[in-house]
PDB file of C-alpha atoms in Angstrom:
ATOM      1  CA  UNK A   1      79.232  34.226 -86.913  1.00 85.00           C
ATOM      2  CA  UNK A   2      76.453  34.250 -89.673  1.00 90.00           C
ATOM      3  CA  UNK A   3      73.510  36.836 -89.588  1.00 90.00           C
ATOM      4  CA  UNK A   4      70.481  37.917 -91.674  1.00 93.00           C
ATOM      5  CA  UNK A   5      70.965  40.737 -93.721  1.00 93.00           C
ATOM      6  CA  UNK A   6      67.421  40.410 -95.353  1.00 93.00           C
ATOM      7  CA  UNK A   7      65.134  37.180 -96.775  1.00 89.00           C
ATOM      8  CA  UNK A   8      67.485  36.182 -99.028  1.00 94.00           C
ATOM      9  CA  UNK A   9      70.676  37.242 -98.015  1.00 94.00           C
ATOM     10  CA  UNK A  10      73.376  36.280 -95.097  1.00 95.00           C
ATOM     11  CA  UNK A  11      76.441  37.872 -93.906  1.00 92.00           C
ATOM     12  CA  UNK A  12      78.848  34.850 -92.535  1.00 91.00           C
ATOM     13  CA  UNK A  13      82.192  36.651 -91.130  1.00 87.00           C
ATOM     14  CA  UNK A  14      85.251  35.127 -90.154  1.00 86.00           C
ATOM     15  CA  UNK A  15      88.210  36.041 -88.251  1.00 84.00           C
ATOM     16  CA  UNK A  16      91.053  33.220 -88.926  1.00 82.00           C
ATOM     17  CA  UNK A  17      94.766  33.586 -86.785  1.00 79.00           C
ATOM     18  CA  UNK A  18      97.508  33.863 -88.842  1.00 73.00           C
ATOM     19  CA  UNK A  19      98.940  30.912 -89.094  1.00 77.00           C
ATOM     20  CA  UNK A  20      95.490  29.380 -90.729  1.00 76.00           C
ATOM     21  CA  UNK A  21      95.978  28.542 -94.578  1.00 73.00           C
ATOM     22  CA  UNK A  22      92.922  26.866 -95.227  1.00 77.00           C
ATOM     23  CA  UNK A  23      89.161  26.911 -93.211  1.00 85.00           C
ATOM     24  CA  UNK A  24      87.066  24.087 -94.449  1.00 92.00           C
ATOM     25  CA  UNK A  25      83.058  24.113 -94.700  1.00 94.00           C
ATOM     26  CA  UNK A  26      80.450  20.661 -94.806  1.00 97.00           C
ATOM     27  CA  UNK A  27      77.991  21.601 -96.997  1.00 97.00           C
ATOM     28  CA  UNK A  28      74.656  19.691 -96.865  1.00 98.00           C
ATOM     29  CA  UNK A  29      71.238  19.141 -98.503  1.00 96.00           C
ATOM     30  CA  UNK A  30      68.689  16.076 -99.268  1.00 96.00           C
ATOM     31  CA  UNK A  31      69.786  13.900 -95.480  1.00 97.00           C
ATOM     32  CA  UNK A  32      66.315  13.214 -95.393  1.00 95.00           C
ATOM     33  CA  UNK A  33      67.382  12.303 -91.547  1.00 96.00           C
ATOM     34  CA  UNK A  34      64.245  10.365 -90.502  1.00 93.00           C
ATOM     35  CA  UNK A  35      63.831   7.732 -93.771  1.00 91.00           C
ATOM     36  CA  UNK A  36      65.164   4.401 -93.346  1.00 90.00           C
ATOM     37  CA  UNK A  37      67.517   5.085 -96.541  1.00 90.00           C
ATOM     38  CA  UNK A  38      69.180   7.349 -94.831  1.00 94.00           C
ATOM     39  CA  UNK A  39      72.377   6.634 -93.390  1.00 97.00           C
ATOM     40  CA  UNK A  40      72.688   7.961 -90.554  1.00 97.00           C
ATOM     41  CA  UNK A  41      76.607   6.705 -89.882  1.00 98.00           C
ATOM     42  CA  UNK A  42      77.987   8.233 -92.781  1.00 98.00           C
ATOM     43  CA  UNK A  43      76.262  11.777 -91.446  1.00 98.00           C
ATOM     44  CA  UNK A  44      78.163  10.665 -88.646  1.00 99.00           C
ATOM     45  CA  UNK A  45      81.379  10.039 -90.024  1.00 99.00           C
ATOM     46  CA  UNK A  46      81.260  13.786 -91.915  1.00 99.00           C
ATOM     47  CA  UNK A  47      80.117  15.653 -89.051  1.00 99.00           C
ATOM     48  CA  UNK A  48      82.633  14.096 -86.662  1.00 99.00           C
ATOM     49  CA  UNK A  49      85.429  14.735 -89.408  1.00 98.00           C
ATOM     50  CA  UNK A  50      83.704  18.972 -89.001  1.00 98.00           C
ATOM     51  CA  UNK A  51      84.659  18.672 -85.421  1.00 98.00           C
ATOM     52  CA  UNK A  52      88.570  17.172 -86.560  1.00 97.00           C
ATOM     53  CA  UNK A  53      89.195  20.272 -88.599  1.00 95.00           C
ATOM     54  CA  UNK A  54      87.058  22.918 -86.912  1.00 93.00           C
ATOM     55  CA  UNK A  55      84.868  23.109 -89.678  1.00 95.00           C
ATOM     56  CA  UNK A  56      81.477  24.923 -90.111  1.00 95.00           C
ATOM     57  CA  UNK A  57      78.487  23.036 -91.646  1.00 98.00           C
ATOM     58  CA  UNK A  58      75.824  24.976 -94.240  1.00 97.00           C
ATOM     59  CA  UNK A  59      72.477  22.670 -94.289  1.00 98.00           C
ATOM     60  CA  UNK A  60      70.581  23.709 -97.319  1.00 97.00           C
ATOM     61  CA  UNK A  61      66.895  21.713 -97.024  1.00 94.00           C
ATOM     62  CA  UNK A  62      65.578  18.626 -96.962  1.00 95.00           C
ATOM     63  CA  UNK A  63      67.496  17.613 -93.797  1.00 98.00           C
ATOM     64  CA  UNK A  64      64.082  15.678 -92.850  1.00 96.00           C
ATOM     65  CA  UNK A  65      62.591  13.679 -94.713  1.00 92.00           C
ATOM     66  CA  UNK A  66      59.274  13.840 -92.831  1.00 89.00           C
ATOM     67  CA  UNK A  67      56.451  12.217 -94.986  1.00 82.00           C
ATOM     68  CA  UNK A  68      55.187   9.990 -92.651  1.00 76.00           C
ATOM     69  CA  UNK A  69      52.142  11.737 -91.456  1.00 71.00           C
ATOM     70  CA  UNK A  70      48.908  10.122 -91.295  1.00 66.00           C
ATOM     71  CA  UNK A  71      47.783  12.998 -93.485  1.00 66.00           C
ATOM     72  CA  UNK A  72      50.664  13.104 -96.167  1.00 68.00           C
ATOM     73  CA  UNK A  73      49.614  11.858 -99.415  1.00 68.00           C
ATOM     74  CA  UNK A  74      53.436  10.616-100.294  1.00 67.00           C
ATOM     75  CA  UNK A  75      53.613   8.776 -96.825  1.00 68.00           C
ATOM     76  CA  UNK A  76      54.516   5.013 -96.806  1.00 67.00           C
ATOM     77  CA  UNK A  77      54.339   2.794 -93.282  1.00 65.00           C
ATOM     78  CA  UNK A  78      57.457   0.867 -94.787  1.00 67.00           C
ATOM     79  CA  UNK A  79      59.436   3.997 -95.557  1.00 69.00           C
ATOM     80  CA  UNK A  80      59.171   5.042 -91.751  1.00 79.00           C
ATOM     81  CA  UNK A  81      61.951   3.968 -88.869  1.00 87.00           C
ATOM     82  CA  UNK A  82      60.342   1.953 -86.370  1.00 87.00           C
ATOM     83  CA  UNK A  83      60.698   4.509 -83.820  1.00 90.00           C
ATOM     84  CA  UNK A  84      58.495   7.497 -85.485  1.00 89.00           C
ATOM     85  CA  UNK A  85      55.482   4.909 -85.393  1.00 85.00           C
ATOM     86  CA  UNK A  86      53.793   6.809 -82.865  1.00 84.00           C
ATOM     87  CA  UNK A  87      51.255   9.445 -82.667  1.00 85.00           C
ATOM     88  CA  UNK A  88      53.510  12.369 -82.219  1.00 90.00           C
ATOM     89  CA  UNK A  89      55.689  11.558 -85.468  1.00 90.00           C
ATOM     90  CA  UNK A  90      56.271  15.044 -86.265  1.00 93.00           C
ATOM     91  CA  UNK A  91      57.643  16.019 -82.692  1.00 95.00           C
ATOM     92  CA  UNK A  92      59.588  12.715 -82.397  1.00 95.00           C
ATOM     93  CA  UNK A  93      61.611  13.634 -85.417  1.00 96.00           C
ATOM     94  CA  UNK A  94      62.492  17.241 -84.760  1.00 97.00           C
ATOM     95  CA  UNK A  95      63.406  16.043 -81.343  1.00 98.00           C
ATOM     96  CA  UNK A  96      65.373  13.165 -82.656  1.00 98.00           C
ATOM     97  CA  UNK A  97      67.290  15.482 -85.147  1.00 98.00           C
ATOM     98  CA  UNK A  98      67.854  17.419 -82.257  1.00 99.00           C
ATOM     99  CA  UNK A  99      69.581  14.550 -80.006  1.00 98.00           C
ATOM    100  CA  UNK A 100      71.400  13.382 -83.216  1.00 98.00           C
ATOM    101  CA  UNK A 101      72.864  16.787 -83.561  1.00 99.00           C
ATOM    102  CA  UNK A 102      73.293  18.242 -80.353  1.00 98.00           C
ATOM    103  CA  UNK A 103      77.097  17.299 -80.309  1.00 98.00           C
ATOM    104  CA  UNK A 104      78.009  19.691 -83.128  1.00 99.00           C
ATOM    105  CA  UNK A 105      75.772  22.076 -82.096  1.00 98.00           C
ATOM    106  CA  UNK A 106      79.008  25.011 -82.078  1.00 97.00           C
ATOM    107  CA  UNK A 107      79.997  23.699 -86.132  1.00 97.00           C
ATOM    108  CA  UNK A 108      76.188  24.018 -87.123  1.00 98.00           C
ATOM    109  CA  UNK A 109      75.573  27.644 -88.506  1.00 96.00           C
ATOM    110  CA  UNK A 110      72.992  27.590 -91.028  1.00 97.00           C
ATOM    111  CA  UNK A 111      70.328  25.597 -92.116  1.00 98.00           C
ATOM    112  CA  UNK A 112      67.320  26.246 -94.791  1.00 97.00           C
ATOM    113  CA  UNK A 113      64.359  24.446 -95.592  1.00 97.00           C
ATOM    114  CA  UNK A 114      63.717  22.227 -98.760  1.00 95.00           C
ATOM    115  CA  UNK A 115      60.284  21.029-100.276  1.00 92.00           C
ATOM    116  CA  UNK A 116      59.550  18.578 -97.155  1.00 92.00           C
ATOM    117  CA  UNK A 117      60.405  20.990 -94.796  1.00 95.00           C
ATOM    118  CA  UNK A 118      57.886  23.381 -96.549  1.00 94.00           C
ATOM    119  CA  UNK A 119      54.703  20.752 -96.878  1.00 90.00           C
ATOM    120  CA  UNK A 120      54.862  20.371 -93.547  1.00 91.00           C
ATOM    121  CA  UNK A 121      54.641  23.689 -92.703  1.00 93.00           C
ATOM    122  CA  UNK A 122      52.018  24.150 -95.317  1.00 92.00           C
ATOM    123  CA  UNK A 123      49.891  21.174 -94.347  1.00 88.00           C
ATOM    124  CA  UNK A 124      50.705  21.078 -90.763  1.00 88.00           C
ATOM    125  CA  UNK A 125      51.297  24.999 -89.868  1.00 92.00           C
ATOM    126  CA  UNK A 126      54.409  24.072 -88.235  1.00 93.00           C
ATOM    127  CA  UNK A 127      57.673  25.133 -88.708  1.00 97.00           C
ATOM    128  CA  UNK A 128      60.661  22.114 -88.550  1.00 98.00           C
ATOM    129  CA  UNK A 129      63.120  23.898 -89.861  1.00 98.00           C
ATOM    130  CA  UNK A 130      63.181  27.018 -87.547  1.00 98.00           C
ATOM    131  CA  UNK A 131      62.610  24.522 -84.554  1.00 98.00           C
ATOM    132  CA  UNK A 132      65.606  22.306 -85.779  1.00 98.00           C
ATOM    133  CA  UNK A 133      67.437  25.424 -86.316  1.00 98.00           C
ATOM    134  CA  UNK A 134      66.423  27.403 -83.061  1.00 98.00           C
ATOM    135  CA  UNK A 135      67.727  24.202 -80.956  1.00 98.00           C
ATOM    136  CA  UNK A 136      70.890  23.808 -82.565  1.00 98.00           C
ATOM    137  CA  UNK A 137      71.194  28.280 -82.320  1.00 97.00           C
ATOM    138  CA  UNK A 138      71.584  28.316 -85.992  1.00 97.00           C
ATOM    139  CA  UNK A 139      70.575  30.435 -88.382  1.00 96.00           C
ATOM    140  CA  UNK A 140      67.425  29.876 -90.453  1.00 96.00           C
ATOM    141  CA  UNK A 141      67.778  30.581 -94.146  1.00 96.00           C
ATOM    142  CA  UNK A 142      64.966  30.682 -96.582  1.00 96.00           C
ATOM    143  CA  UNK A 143      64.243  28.226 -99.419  1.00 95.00           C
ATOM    144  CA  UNK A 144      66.942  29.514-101.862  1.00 96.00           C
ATOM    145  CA  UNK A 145      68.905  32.659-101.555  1.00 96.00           C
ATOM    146  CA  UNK A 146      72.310  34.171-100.924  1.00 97.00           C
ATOM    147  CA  UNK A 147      75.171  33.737 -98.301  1.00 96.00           C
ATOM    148  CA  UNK A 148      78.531  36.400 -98.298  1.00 94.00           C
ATOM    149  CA  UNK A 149      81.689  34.973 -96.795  1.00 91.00           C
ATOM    150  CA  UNK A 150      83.645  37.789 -95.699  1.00 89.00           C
ATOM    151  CA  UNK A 151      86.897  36.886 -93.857  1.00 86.00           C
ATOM    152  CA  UNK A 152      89.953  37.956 -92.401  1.00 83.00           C
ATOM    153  CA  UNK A 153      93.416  37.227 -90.779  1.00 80.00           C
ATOM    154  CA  UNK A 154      94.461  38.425 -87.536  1.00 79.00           C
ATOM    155  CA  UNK A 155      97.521  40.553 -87.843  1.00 73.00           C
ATOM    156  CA  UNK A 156      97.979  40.686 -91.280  1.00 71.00           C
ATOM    157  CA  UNK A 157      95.174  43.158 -92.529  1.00 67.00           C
ATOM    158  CA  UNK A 158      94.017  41.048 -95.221  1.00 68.00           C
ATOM    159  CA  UNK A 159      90.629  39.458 -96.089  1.00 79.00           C
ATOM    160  CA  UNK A 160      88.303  39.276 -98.951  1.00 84.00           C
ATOM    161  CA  UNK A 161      84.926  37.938 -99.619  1.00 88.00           C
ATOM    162  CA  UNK A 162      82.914  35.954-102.009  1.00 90.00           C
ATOM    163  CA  UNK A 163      79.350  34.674-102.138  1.00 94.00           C
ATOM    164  CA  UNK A 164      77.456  31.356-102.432  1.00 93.00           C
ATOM    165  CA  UNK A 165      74.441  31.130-104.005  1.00 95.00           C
ATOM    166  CA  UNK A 166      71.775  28.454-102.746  1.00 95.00           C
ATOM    167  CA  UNK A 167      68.576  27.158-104.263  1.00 95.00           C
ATOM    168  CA  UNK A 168      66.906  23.579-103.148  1.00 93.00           C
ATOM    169  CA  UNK A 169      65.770  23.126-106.513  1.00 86.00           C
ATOM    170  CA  UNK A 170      62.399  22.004-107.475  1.00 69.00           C
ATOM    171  CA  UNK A 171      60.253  19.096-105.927  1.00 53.00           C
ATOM    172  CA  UNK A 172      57.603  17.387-107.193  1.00 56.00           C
ATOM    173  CA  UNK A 173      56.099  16.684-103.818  1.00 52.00           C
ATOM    174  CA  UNK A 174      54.014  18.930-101.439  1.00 48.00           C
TER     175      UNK A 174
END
């Protein structure tokens, strides 16, 4: 379970049985999901290896690419998957991300925006992220900020905590 404590902060709490010695986590940033460079069977490969090991997965920005607008001064025709070529581009990726990730929709807790996610909510007052995020009944973080890990163990009394601290860095685009 991860919740929002505030804008930059999130509580994620775990309960683990007792016989767990290690919980592992996919951590994420820059897919950039709807360019042709990205490969999309290696995303594949890690998220069906999440769903081997029971793992959780942490998506912190960029997960779309998304500068193929008509509008977006970084867009290029030859950069875009055959399939976005329509006039709906936007709402053909989000859905698309959606489909892709539906099937680990239980290992997906968190995801954040990066720089594209941000242009296009600047340019295009719409928010990708927080429908990617809403879909997949994730949480939505913010562009950099802070997540606890608090855990326990079933029986034996003990847990502990520590904290991760995110930023998606600085872009030059948007």
């Amino acid at each position: 379970m991860i919740e929002k404590l505030n804008d930059l902060t999130h509580d994620c709490i775990l309960e683990f049985d007792e016989n767990i010695k290690s919980f592992d986590f996919l951590l994420i940033a820059d897919v950039h999901f709807d360019s042709v460079s990205c490969d999309r069977e290696l995303l594949k490969k890690h998220l069906d290896e999440v769903v081997e090991r029971n793992a959780k997965v942490l998506i912190f920005g960029d997960f779309f690419d998304i500068m193929g607008g008509k509008f977006d001064k970084r867009s290029s025709k030859g950069d875009l998957r055959p399939e976005y070529n329509t006039s709906n581009y936007i709402d053909n990726v989000v859905d698309d991300a959606v489909n892709f990730l539906s099937p680990y929709k239980e290992y997906i807790m968190f995801i954040s925006p990066g720089n594209h996610e941000l242009s296009i909510l600047k340019y295009h007052e719409t928010d990708i992220t927080k429908r990617l995020a809403k879909a997949l009944d994730a949480e939505v973080g913010t562009y950099g900020g802070w997540i606890r890990m608090r855990y326990s163990f079933k029986g034996y009394g003990c847990r502990g905590s520590y904290k991760i601290a995110y930023n998606h860095g600085y872009g030059g685009g948007g």
